[in-house]
mmCIF file of C-alpha atoms and ligand atoms in Angstrom:
data_model
loop_
_atom_site.group_PDB
_atom_site.id
_atom_site.type_symbol
_atom_site.label_atom_id
_atom_site.label_comp_id
_atom_site.label_asym_id
_atom_site.label_seq_id
_atom_site.Cartn_x
_atom_site.Cartn_y
_atom_site.Cartn_z
ATOM 1 C CA MET A 38 0.000 0.000 0.000
ATOM 2 C CA ARG A 39 1.486 3.325 -1.007
ATOM 3 C CA PHE A 40 0.372 6.513 0.743
ATOM 4 C CA LEU A 41 1.136 9.899 -0.700
ATOM 5 C CA THR A 42 0.384 13.376 0.472
ATOM 6 C CA GLY A 43 1.603 16.907 -0.130
ATOM 7 C CA LEU A 44 1.650 19.857 2.240
ATOM 8 C CA GLN A 45 1.889 23.424 1.065
ATOM 9 C CA PRO A 46 4.650 25.527 2.608
ATOM 10 C CA SER A 47 2.404 28.387 3.499
ATOM 11 C CA GLY A 48 3.701 29.564 6.857
ATOM 12 C CA GLN A 49 4.117 28.625 10.488
ATOM 13 C CA LEU A 50 2.425 25.303 11.321
ATOM 14 C CA HIS A 51 -0.269 25.345 13.986
ATOM 15 C CA ILE A 52 -1.687 22.593 16.142
ATOM 16 C CA GLY A 53 -4.701 22.216 13.811
ATOM 17 C CA ASN A 54 -2.237 21.228 11.075
ATOM 18 C CA TYR A 55 -0.519 18.932 13.554
ATOM 19 C CA PHE A 56 -3.580 16.946 14.640
ATOM 20 C CA GLY A 57 -5.328 17.184 11.241
ATOM 21 C CA ALA A 58 -2.469 16.419 8.865
ATOM 22 C CA ILE A 59 1.011 15.884 10.342
ATOM 23 C CA LEU A 60 0.188 13.336 13.036
ATOM 24 C CA PRO A 61 -2.001 11.177 10.733
ATOM 25 C CA ALA A 62 0.804 11.194 8.126
ATOM 26 C CA VAL A 63 3.373 10.201 10.735
ATOM 27 C CA GLN A 64 1.145 7.332 11.882
ATOM 28 C CA LEU A 65 0.627 6.088 8.310
ATOM 29 C CA GLN A 66 4.393 5.629 7.846
ATOM 30 C CA TYR A 67 4.072 2.452 9.859
ATOM 31 C CA LYS A 68 1.185 1.079 7.802
ATOM 32 C CA GLY A 69 2.704 1.084 4.332
ATOM 33 C CA GLU A 70 5.048 2.880 2.002
ATOM 34 C CA ALA A 71 4.838 6.649 2.416
ATOM 35 C CA PHE A 72 5.675 9.369 -0.098
ATOM 36 C CA TYR A 73 5.415 12.840 1.451
ATOM 37 C CA PHE A 74 6.369 16.043 -0.259
ATOM 38 C CA ILE A 75 6.395 19.791 0.160
ATOM 39 C CA ALA A 76 4.093 21.244 -2.490
ATOM 40 C CA ASN A 77 6.179 24.273 -3.403
ATOM 41 C CA TYR A 78 4.944 24.429 -7.019
ATOM 42 C CA HIS A 79 1.391 24.594 -5.696
ATOM 43 C CA ALA A 80 2.353 27.294 -3.213
ATOM 44 C CA MET A 81 3.333 29.513 -6.153
ATOM 45 C CA THR A 82 -0.362 29.918 -6.944
ATOM 46 C CA THR A 83 -0.808 32.028 -3.817
ATOM 47 C CA MET A 84 2.716 33.266 -2.960
ATOM 48 C CA SER A 85 4.859 35.639 -4.931
ATOM 49 C CA SER A 86 7.867 36.255 -2.675
ATOM 50 C CA PRO A 87 10.815 34.001 -3.593
ATOM 51 C CA GLN A 88 12.323 34.502 -0.166
ATOM 52 C CA ALA A 89 9.144 33.524 1.636
ATOM 53 C CA LEU A 90 8.744 30.468 -0.591
ATOM 54 C CA ARG A 91 12.316 29.371 0.122
ATOM 55 C CA GLU A 92 12.053 29.975 3.874
ATOM 56 C CA ASN A 93 8.651 28.345 4.265
ATOM 57 C CA THR A 94 9.772 25.306 2.297
ATOM 58 C CA ARG A 95 12.758 24.912 4.568
ATOM 59 C CA SER A 96 10.832 25.410 7.767
ATOM 60 C CA LEU A 97 8.162 22.916 6.719
ATOM 61 C CA ALA A 98 10.899 20.338 6.052
ATOM 62 C CA VAL A 99 12.420 20.936 9.476
ATOM 63 C CA ASP A 100 9.079 20.966 11.303
ATOM 64 C CA PHE A 101 7.748 17.831 9.609
ATOM 65 C CA LEU A 102 10.940 15.950 10.522
ATOM 66 C CA ALA A 103 10.803 17.316 14.070
ATOM 67 C CA CYS A 104 7.214 16.051 14.390
ATOM 68 C CA GLY A 105 8.223 12.491 13.633
ATOM 69 C CA LEU A 106 8.480 12.030 9.879
ATOM 70 C CA ASP A 107 11.000 9.207 9.679
ATOM 71 C CA PRO A 108 13.134 9.440 6.537
ATOM 72 C CA GLN A 109 14.045 5.759 6.914
ATOM 73 C CA ARG A 110 10.394 4.948 6.391
ATOM 74 C CA ALA A 111 8.978 7.762 4.308
ATOM 75 C CA VAL A 112 10.292 9.168 1.039
ATOM 76 C CA PHE A 113 10.398 12.901 1.791
ATOM 77 C CA PHE A 114 11.114 15.475 -0.907
ATOM 78 C CA GLU A 115 10.380 18.856 -2.414
ATOM 79 C CA GLN A 116 7.845 18.768 -5.244
ATOM 80 C CA SER A 117 10.109 20.884 -7.440
ATOM 81 C CA ALA A 118 12.987 18.421 -7.050
ATOM 82 C CA VAL A 119 11.021 16.160 -9.418
ATOM 83 C CA PRO A 120 10.247 18.493 -12.323
ATOM 84 C CA GLU A 121 9.001 15.454 -14.274
ATOM 85 C CA VAL A 122 5.673 16.063 -12.543
ATOM 86 C CA ASN A 123 5.099 18.997 -14.899
ATOM 87 C CA GLU A 124 5.396 16.803 -17.936
ATOM 88 C CA LEU A 125 2.798 14.423 -16.575
ATOM 89 C CA ALA A 126 0.582 17.417 -15.692
ATOM 90 C CA TRP A 127 0.787 18.536 -19.322
ATOM 91 C CA ILE A 128 -0.110 15.091 -20.595
ATOM 92 C CA LEU A 129 -3.071 14.920 -18.187
ATOM 93 C CA SER A 130 -4.151 18.384 -19.336
ATOM 94 C CA SER A 131 -4.651 16.993 -22.800
ATOM 95 C CA VAL A 132 -7.519 14.792 -21.583
ATOM 96 C CA CYS A 133 -8.853 17.256 -19.005
ATOM 97 C CA PRO A 134 -12.096 19.024 -19.983
ATOM 98 C CA MET A 135 -12.231 22.701 -19.011
ATOM 99 C CA GLY A 136 -15.589 22.085 -17.332
ATOM 100 C CA LEU A 137 -14.028 19.713 -14.830
ATOM 101 C CA LEU A 138 -11.754 22.478 -13.566
ATOM 102 C CA GLU A 139 -14.395 25.186 -13.801
ATOM 103 C CA ARG A 140 -16.478 23.240 -11.292
ATOM 104 C CA CYS A 141 -13.742 23.114 -8.632
ATOM 105 C CA HIS A 142 -14.832 24.796 -5.382
ATOM 106 C CA SER A 143 -11.316 25.510 -4.249
ATOM 107 C CA TYR A 144 -10.604 27.566 -7.382
ATOM 108 C CA LYS A 145 -13.866 29.490 -7.083
ATOM 109 C CA GLU A 146 -13.350 30.054 -3.370
ATOM 110 C CA LYS A 147 -9.813 31.366 -3.898
ATOM 111 C CA MET A 148 -10.997 33.728 -6.622
ATOM 112 C CA ALA A 149 -13.707 34.977 -4.276
ATOM 113 C CA ARG A 150 -10.999 35.712 -1.686
ATOM 114 C CA GLY A 151 -9.259 37.914 -4.231
ATOM 115 C CA ILE A 152 -6.387 35.594 -5.138
ATOM 116 C CA ALA A 153 -5.193 36.416 -8.658
ATOM 117 C CA SER A 154 -6.855 34.200 -11.204
ATOM 118 C CA THR A 155 -3.905 32.719 -13.067
ATOM 119 C CA HIS A 156 -3.593 29.698 -15.283
ATOM 120 C CA ALA A 157 -1.670 27.976 -12.488
ATOM 121 C CA LEU A 158 -4.527 28.512 -10.025
ATOM 122 C CA PHE A 159 -6.979 27.108 -12.569
ATOM 123 C CA ALA A 160 -4.765 24.132 -13.447
ATOM 124 C CA TYR A 161 -3.886 23.433 -9.784
ATOM 125 C CA PRO A 162 -5.944 20.189 -9.644
ATOM 126 C CA VAL A 163 -4.193 18.824 -12.755
ATOM 127 C CA LEU A 164 -0.782 19.261 -11.135
ATOM 128 C CA MET A 165 -2.153 17.627 -8.012
ATOM 129 C CA ALA A 166 -3.420 14.690 -10.080
ATOM 130 C CA ALA A 167 0.050 14.417 -11.612
ATOM 131 C CA ASP A 168 1.602 14.330 -8.107
ATOM 132 C CA ILE A 169 -0.629 11.466 -7.170
ATOM 133 C CA LEU A 170 -0.456 9.426 -10.398
ATOM 134 C CA LEU A 171 3.274 9.888 -10.953
ATOM 135 C CA TYR A 172 4.061 7.818 -7.869
ATOM 136 C CA GLY A 173 1.381 5.163 -8.366
ATOM 137 C CA SER A 174 -0.281 6.102 -5.071
ATOM 138 C CA ASP A 175 -2.958 3.810 -3.663
ATOM 139 C CA ALA A 176 -4.292 6.131 -0.999
ATOM 140 C CA VAL A 177 -4.089 9.843 -0.356
ATOM 141 C CA PRO A 178 -4.747 11.263 3.114
ATOM 142 C CA VAL A 179 -6.153 14.791 2.748
ATOM 143 C CA GLY A 180 -8.437 17.263 4.477
ATOM 144 C CA LYS A 181 -12.096 17.498 3.419
ATOM 145 C CA ASP A 182 -11.388 20.565 1.295
ATOM 146 C CA GLN A 183 -9.268 18.411 -1.050
ATOM 147 C CA LYS A 184 -11.892 15.748 -1.668
ATOM 148 C CA GLN A 185 -12.984 17.211 -4.993
ATOM 149 C CA HIS A 186 -9.377 17.314 -6.201
ATOM 150 C CA LEU A 187 -9.158 13.585 -5.562
ATOM 151 C CA GLU A 188 -12.279 13.107 -7.673
ATOM 152 C CA VAL A 189 -10.626 15.082 -10.479
ATOM 153 C CA THR A 190 -7.574 12.833 -10.142
ATOM 154 C CA ARG A 191 -9.653 9.666 -10.443
ATOM 155 C CA ASP A 192 -11.511 11.158 -13.388
ATOM 156 C CA LEU A 193 -8.293 11.992 -15.218
ATOM 157 C CA ALA A 194 -6.793 8.572 -14.493
ATOM 158 C CA GLY A 195 -9.938 6.982 -15.937
ATOM 159 C CA LYS A 196 -9.817 9.153 -19.062
ATOM 160 C CA MET A 197 -6.156 8.301 -19.614
ATOM 161 C CA ASN A 198 -6.872 4.597 -19.239
ATOM 162 C CA GLU A 199 -9.718 4.874 -21.720
ATOM 163 C CA ALA A 200 -7.692 6.798 -24.254
ATOM 164 C CA PHE A 201 -4.301 5.132 -23.963
ATOM 165 C CA GLY A 202 -4.756 1.697 -22.482
ATOM 166 C CA ALA A 203 -6.504 0.079 -19.558
ATOM 167 C CA GLY A 204 -4.269 -0.233 -16.542
ATOM 168 C CA LEU A 205 -2.051 2.729 -17.376
ATOM 169 C CA PHE A 206 -2.924 4.284 -14.017
ATOM 170 C CA LYS A 207 -4.508 2.887 -10.910
ATOM 171 C CA LEU A 208 -7.297 4.937 -9.373
ATOM 172 C CA PRO A 209 -6.228 6.305 -5.978
ATOM 173 C CA GLU A 210 -8.530 6.279 -2.963
ATOM 174 C CA PRO A 211 -8.838 9.339 -0.754
ATOM 175 C CA ILE A 212 -8.441 8.936 2.996
ATOM 176 C CA ILE A 213 -10.558 11.749 4.358
ATOM 177 C CA SER A 214 -10.239 12.061 8.068
ATOM 178 C CA GLU A 215 -13.893 12.870 8.798
ATOM 179 C CA SER A 216 -13.287 11.521 12.267
ATOM 180 C CA THR A 217 -10.389 13.867 12.981
ATOM 181 C CA ALA A 218 -12.049 16.533 15.049
ATOM 182 C CA ILE A 219 -11.587 20.072 13.880
ATOM 183 C CA VAL A 220 -9.185 21.719 16.288
ATOM 184 C CA PRO A 221 -10.715 24.958 17.581
ATOM 185 C CA GLY A 222 -8.718 28.147 17.465
ATOM 186 C CA LEU A 223 -8.071 30.364 20.474
ATOM 187 C CA ASP A 224 -11.294 32.273 19.677
ATOM 188 C CA GLY A 225 -13.422 29.116 19.358
ATOM 189 C CA GLN A 226 -13.746 29.164 15.525
ATOM 190 C CA LYS A 227 -11.861 26.542 13.462
ATOM 191 C CA MET A 228 -8.139 27.095 13.952
ATOM 192 C CA SER A 229 -6.673 28.531 10.750
ATOM 193 C CA LYS A 230 -3.687 30.634 9.835
ATOM 194 C CA SER A 231 -6.042 33.017 8.054
ATOM 195 C CA TYR A 232 -8.135 33.731 11.173
ATOM 196 C CA GLY A 233 -5.351 34.936 13.475
ATOM 197 C CA ASN A 234 -6.476 32.399 16.086
ATOM 198 C CA ALA A 235 -3.732 29.797 15.753
ATOM 199 C CA LEU A 236 -1.558 28.203 18.379
ATOM 200 C CA PRO A 237 1.739 27.418 16.648
ATOM 201 C CA ILE A 238 3.422 24.045 17.191
ATOM 202 C CA PHE A 239 6.767 25.717 17.649
ATOM 203 C CA GLY A 240 6.092 29.113 19.150
ATOM 204 C CA ASP A 241 8.540 30.493 21.688
ATOM 205 C CA GLU A 242 7.679 30.088 25.335
ATOM 206 C CA LYS A 243 6.846 33.661 26.234
ATOM 207 C CA THR A 244 4.774 34.395 23.136
ATOM 208 C CA THR A 245 2.701 31.213 23.338
ATOM 209 C CA ARG A 246 2.060 31.652 27.039
ATOM 210 C CA LYS A 247 0.822 35.130 26.270
ATOM 211 C CA LEU A 248 -1.293 33.933 23.343
ATOM 212 C CA ILE A 249 -3.075 31.450 25.586
ATOM 213 C CA ASN A 250 -3.574 34.015 28.342
ATOM 214 C CA LYS A 251 -4.747 36.858 26.189
ATOM 215 C CA LYS A 252 -6.515 35.269 23.233
ATOM 216 C CA ILE A 253 -8.661 32.619 24.850
ATOM 217 C CA VAL A 254 -11.803 34.447 25.809
ATOM 218 C CA THR A 255 -13.470 33.348 29.030
ATOM 219 C CA ASP A 256 -16.646 34.437 30.768
ATOM 220 C CA THR A 257 -16.885 36.356 34.035
ATOM 221 C CA THR A 258 -17.943 33.510 36.351
ATOM 222 C CA PRO A 259 -16.435 34.339 39.768
ATOM 223 C CA LEU A 260 -13.588 32.122 40.971
ATOM 224 C CA ASP A 261 -15.589 30.231 43.573
ATOM 225 C CA GLN A 262 -18.472 29.405 41.171
ATOM 226 C CA PRO A 263 -18.730 26.357 38.857
ATOM 227 C CA LYS A 264 -17.570 27.070 35.284
ATOM 228 C CA PRO A 265 -19.295 25.867 32.104
ATOM 229 C CA THR A 266 -17.645 22.867 30.421
ATOM 230 C CA GLU A 267 -19.599 23.054 27.134
ATOM 231 C CA ASN A 268 -17.835 24.772 24.216
ATOM 232 C CA SER A 269 -14.801 25.460 26.358
ATOM 233 C CA VAL A 270 -11.737 26.199 24.238
ATOM 234 C CA ILE A 271 -9.478 25.586 27.224
ATOM 235 C CA LEU A 272 -10.903 22.103 27.757
ATOM 236 C CA ALA A 273 -10.960 21.223 24.046
ATOM 237 C CA LEU A 274 -7.297 22.121 23.658
ATOM 238 C CA TYR A 275 -6.244 20.629 26.994
ATOM 239 C CA LYS A 276 -7.778 17.324 25.934
ATOM 240 C CA LEU A 277 -5.354 17.120 23.007
ATOM 241 C CA PHE A 278 -2.307 17.382 25.247
ATOM 242 C CA ALA A 279 -3.181 16.000 28.668
ATOM 243 C CA SER A 280 -3.625 12.439 29.907
ATOM 244 C CA ALA A 281 -7.246 11.274 30.267
ATOM 245 C CA ARG A 282 -6.859 11.552 34.033
ATOM 246 C CA ASP A 283 -5.531 15.106 34.034
ATOM 247 C CA TYR A 284 -8.283 16.078 31.622
ATOM 248 C CA GLU A 285 -10.952 14.612 33.921
ATOM 249 C CA THR A 286 -9.438 16.477 36.857
ATOM 250 C CA MET A 287 -9.720 19.741 34.983
ATOM 251 C CA VAL A 288 -13.343 19.013 34.071
ATOM 252 C CA GLU A 289 -14.038 18.295 37.766
ATOM 253 C CA ARG A 290 -12.415 21.560 38.779
ATOM 254 C CA HIS A 291 -14.625 23.421 36.328
ATOM 255 C CA ARG A 292 -17.676 21.789 37.892
ATOM 256 C CA SER A 293 -16.722 22.248 41.526
ATOM 257 C CA GLY A 294 -15.754 25.898 41.378
ATOM 258 C CA GLY A 295 -12.894 27.324 43.431
ATOM 259 C CA PHE A 296 -10.479 27.385 40.486
ATOM 260 C CA GLY A 297 -9.948 30.365 38.182
ATOM 261 C CA TYR A 298 -9.497 30.535 34.418
ATOM 262 C CA GLY A 299 -5.973 31.868 34.908
ATOM 263 C CA GLN A 300 -5.000 28.633 36.568
ATOM 264 C CA PHE A 301 -6.606 26.518 33.823
ATOM 265 C CA LYS A 302 -4.789 28.502 31.155
ATOM 266 C CA GLN A 303 -1.502 27.965 32.923
ATOM 267 C CA GLN A 304 -2.145 24.216 33.067
ATOM 268 C CA LEU A 305 -3.064 24.271 29.385
ATOM 269 C CA PHE A 306 0.173 26.028 28.511
ATOM 270 C CA GLU A 307 2.213 23.553 30.529
ATOM 271 C CA ALA A 308 0.552 20.521 28.953
ATOM 272 C CA TYR A 309 1.080 21.986 25.473
ATOM 273 C CA TRP A 310 4.699 22.811 26.229
ATOM 274 C CA GLU A 311 5.388 19.315 27.531
ATOM 275 C CA TYR A 312 3.554 17.620 24.645
ATOM 276 C CA PHE A 313 5.891 19.128 22.057
ATOM 277 C CA ARG A 314 9.053 18.969 24.195
ATOM 278 C CA GLU A 315 10.662 16.114 22.285
ATOM 279 C CA ALA A 316 9.705 17.587 18.902
ATOM 280 C CA ARG A 317 11.074 20.974 19.996
ATOM 281 C CA GLU A 318 14.390 19.435 20.975
ATOM 282 C CA LYS A 319 14.579 17.543 17.708
ATOM 283 C CA ARG A 320 13.828 20.761 15.862
ATOM 284 C CA GLU A 321 16.668 22.575 17.657
ATOM 285 C CA TRP A 322 18.995 19.802 16.547
ATOM 286 C CA LEU A 323 17.749 19.977 12.949
ATOM 287 C CA LEU A 324 18.222 23.738 12.855
ATOM 288 C CA GLU A 325 21.814 23.219 13.927
ATOM 289 C CA HIS A 326 22.356 20.511 11.296
ATOM 290 C CA PRO A 327 21.029 21.921 8.027
ATOM 291 C CA GLU A 328 23.214 19.502 6.063
ATOM 292 C CA TYR A 329 21.250 16.598 7.550
ATOM 293 C CA VAL A 330 17.992 18.114 6.259
ATOM 294 C CA ASP A 331 19.606 18.657 2.837
ATOM 295 C CA ASP A 332 20.690 15.021 2.751
ATOM 296 C CA VAL A 333 17.227 13.743 3.679
ATOM 297 C CA LEU A 334 15.581 15.840 0.973
ATOM 298 C CA SER A 335 18.056 14.944 -1.724
ATOM 299 C CA ALA A 336 17.899 11.219 -0.939
ATOM 300 C CA GLY A 337 14.088 11.506 -1.011
ATOM 301 C CA ALA A 338 14.192 13.345 -4.329
ATOM 302 C CA GLU A 339 16.437 10.715 -5.847
ATOM 303 C CA ARG A 340 14.128 7.899 -4.804
ATOM 304 C CA ALA A 341 11.048 9.845 -5.946
ATOM 305 C CA ARG A 342 12.608 10.605 -9.331
ATOM 306 C CA GLU A 343 13.372 6.956 -9.881
ATOM 307 C CA GLU A 344 9.704 6.164 -9.405
ATOM 308 C CA ALA A 345 8.622 9.193 -11.462
ATOM 309 C CA ASN A 346 10.773 8.201 -14.410
ATOM 310 C CA LYS A 347 9.417 4.678 -14.411
ATOM 311 C CA THR A 348 5.862 5.998 -14.669
ATOM 312 C CA LEU A 349 6.744 8.678 -17.148
ATOM 313 C CA SER A 350 8.518 6.408 -19.602
ATOM 314 C CA ARG A 351 5.502 4.094 -19.571
ATOM 315 C CA VAL A 352 3.165 7.042 -20.160
ATOM 316 C CA ARG A 353 5.331 8.599 -22.869
ATOM 317 C CA ARG A 354 5.285 5.345 -24.754
ATOM 318 C CA ALA A 355 1.521 4.954 -24.320
ATOM 319 C CA VAL A 356 0.666 8.419 -25.635
ATOM 320 C CA GLY A 357 3.064 8.314 -28.573
ATOM 321 C CA LEU A 358 5.810 10.628 -27.386
ATOM 322 C CA VAL A 359 8.448 8.026 -28.156
HETATM 323 P P1 LIG B 683 -5.170 26.689 7.329
HETATM 324 O O1 LIG B 683 -6.647 26.541 7.570
HETATM 325 O O2 LIG B 683 -4.456 27.167 8.538
HETATM 326 O O3 LIG B 683 -4.875 27.520 6.080
HETATM 327 P P2 LIG B 683 -4.450 24.488 5.642
HETATM 328 O O4 LIG B 683 -5.704 24.662 4.851
HETATM 329 O O5 LIG B 683 -3.149 24.898 5.023
HETATM 330 O O6 LIG B 683 -4.625 25.237 7.054
HETATM 331 O O7 LIG B 683 -4.405 22.972 6.116
HETATM 332 C C1 LIG B 683 -3.308 22.096 6.017
HETATM 333 C C2 LIG B 683 -3.738 20.771 6.617
HETATM 334 O O8 LIG B 683 -4.051 20.915 8.020
HETATM 335 C C3 LIG B 683 -5.002 20.193 5.975
HETATM 336 O O9 LIG B 683 -4.850 18.780 5.871
HETATM 337 C C4 LIG B 683 -6.121 20.510 6.956
HETATM 338 O O10 LIG B 683 -7.164 19.553 6.911
HETATM 339 C C5 LIG B 683 -5.397 20.487 8.306
HETATM 340 N N1 LIG B 683 -6.017 21.455 9.227
HETATM 341 C C6 LIG B 683 -5.949 22.807 9.140
HETATM 342 N N2 LIG B 683 -6.620 23.411 10.137
HETATM 343 C C7 LIG B 683 -7.147 22.406 10.899
HETATM 344 C C8 LIG B 683 -7.961 22.369 12.094
HETATM 345 N N3 LIG B 683 -8.332 23.490 12.724
HETATM 346 N N4 LIG B 683 -8.313 21.162 12.592
HETATM 347 C C9 LIG B 683 -7.922 20.018 11.977
HETATM 348 N N5 LIG B 683 -7.161 19.991 10.854
HETATM 349 C C10 LIG B 683 -6.771 21.152 10.310
HETATM 350 N N1 LIG B 684 -3.549 20.722 -2.525
HETATM 351 C C1 LIG B 684 -3.076 20.161 -1.282
HETATM 352 C C2 LIG B 684 -3.413 21.128 -0.123
HETATM 353 O O1 LIG B 684 -3.485 22.304 -0.309
HETATM 354 C C3 LIG B 684 -1.579 19.936 -1.326
HETATM 355 C C4 LIG B 684 -1.216 18.910 -2.355
HETATM 356 C C5 LIG B 684 -0.580 19.108 -3.545
HETATM 357 C C6 LIG B 684 -1.514 17.518 -2.289
HETATM 358 N N2 LIG B 684 -0.416 17.954 -4.223
HETATM 359 C C7 LIG B 684 -0.984 16.947 -3.497
HETATM 360 C C8 LIG B 684 -2.146 16.720 -1.350
HETATM 361 C C9 LIG B 684 -1.109 15.576 -3.748
HETATM 362 C C10 LIG B 684 -2.284 15.351 -1.612
HETATM 363 C C11 LIG B 684 -1.768 14.796 -2.808
HETATM 364 O O2 LIG B 684 -3.569 20.673 1.015
#
C-alpha cells in the first residue's frame, strides 16, 4: 500500500495542522510505504515572494521531521525536485475538460478571496493529479477541502486509461479524516492561519504563554463558582495534550468551582509545552544541522525521481511521445 500526500509551505504550522495532517501522516508511515512532499509548485499559486517560498519550504521540512516524519520509512522530498511532474501534468491536461476544472470549489473560493486568477490557479488540480499518479499512489490522506481534487484525479486517471490503455494508471482512494475533530482556534472558531487564532506548534515560550492568556476568551464567572464545560476552548485544547486523568481532573475543577481561568490557562500552557518537548528538541537539533535536512531531501528526491521516471517512460510510450 502506497500513501502519498503533499503539504503546502504556506507559513508557520499550527496545532490544527498537527492533529489534522502531520500526526495522521506520521502514523501512516508504519502502515505502508509513504511518499510525502512539500508542495512548493502549488504554493506559487498564492505566494509571490521568492524569499518567503524558500524559507517556508525549509521550515516545513524541518518541522515535519521534528514532528516524527521518519526518513528511513517515508520518502520525503520537495515537489520541485522532481520536475518530471510537470510533464505528466501537461499530458493529463490533454484529456482534461475545461468544465471539470471550472467546477472546482477551491478555485472558485480562492478567486472569491481575491487571489489572482492565473492559469496555475486554474490548473492546480491537474498538477495535483500528476503528483498522485506519478508515484502510483494507492491512498491519499487529505483534508475534506481536497476531496474534490481527488475526484478530479480519479476522473483523469480513468480518461487516460480509456484513451491510452486500460491499466495505465490505478485509481487512488482518498483517505478523508472525517473523524479527525476540527481543532478549535483560540477564539473558538476553526483554527486557521487566516483567522489569526492559531496556536503554533513551535512558538517560543513567552509568546505562546501570552497567546493562551490573552486570546482565549473566558466568561466572568467568579472564581468560587462552577464554570461551564460546554464549548470550552481551554478544555478542548487541553484534551489534546493532557492524559485522560488530568483532563478529567480539569473538568471536575470546572464543575466544583474554586479554580480560576488563569489557573486553567496555565495548566493548558504547561501541557502543550510538555507535549511538544521532544519535537522541539529535535527541531533545535535539525536547525543546527542543516546539512542533515539537505541530505534527507536529496535522498528523497532521488528515490522519488526513480519512481517518477518509471511511470513517465511508460506514459510517454503509451501516448506516442516516443
Ligand atoms: P489553514 O486553515 O491554517 O490555512 P491548511 O488549509 O493549510 O490550514 O491545512 C493544512 C492541513 O491541516 C489540511 O490537511 C487541513 O485539513 C489540516 N487542518 C488545518 N486546520 C485544521 C484544524 N483546525 N483542525 C484540523 N485539521 C486542520
Ligand atoms: N492541494 C493540497 C493542499 O493544499 C496539497 C497537495 C498538492 C496535495 N499535491 C498533493 C495533497 C497531492 C495530496 C496529494 O492541502
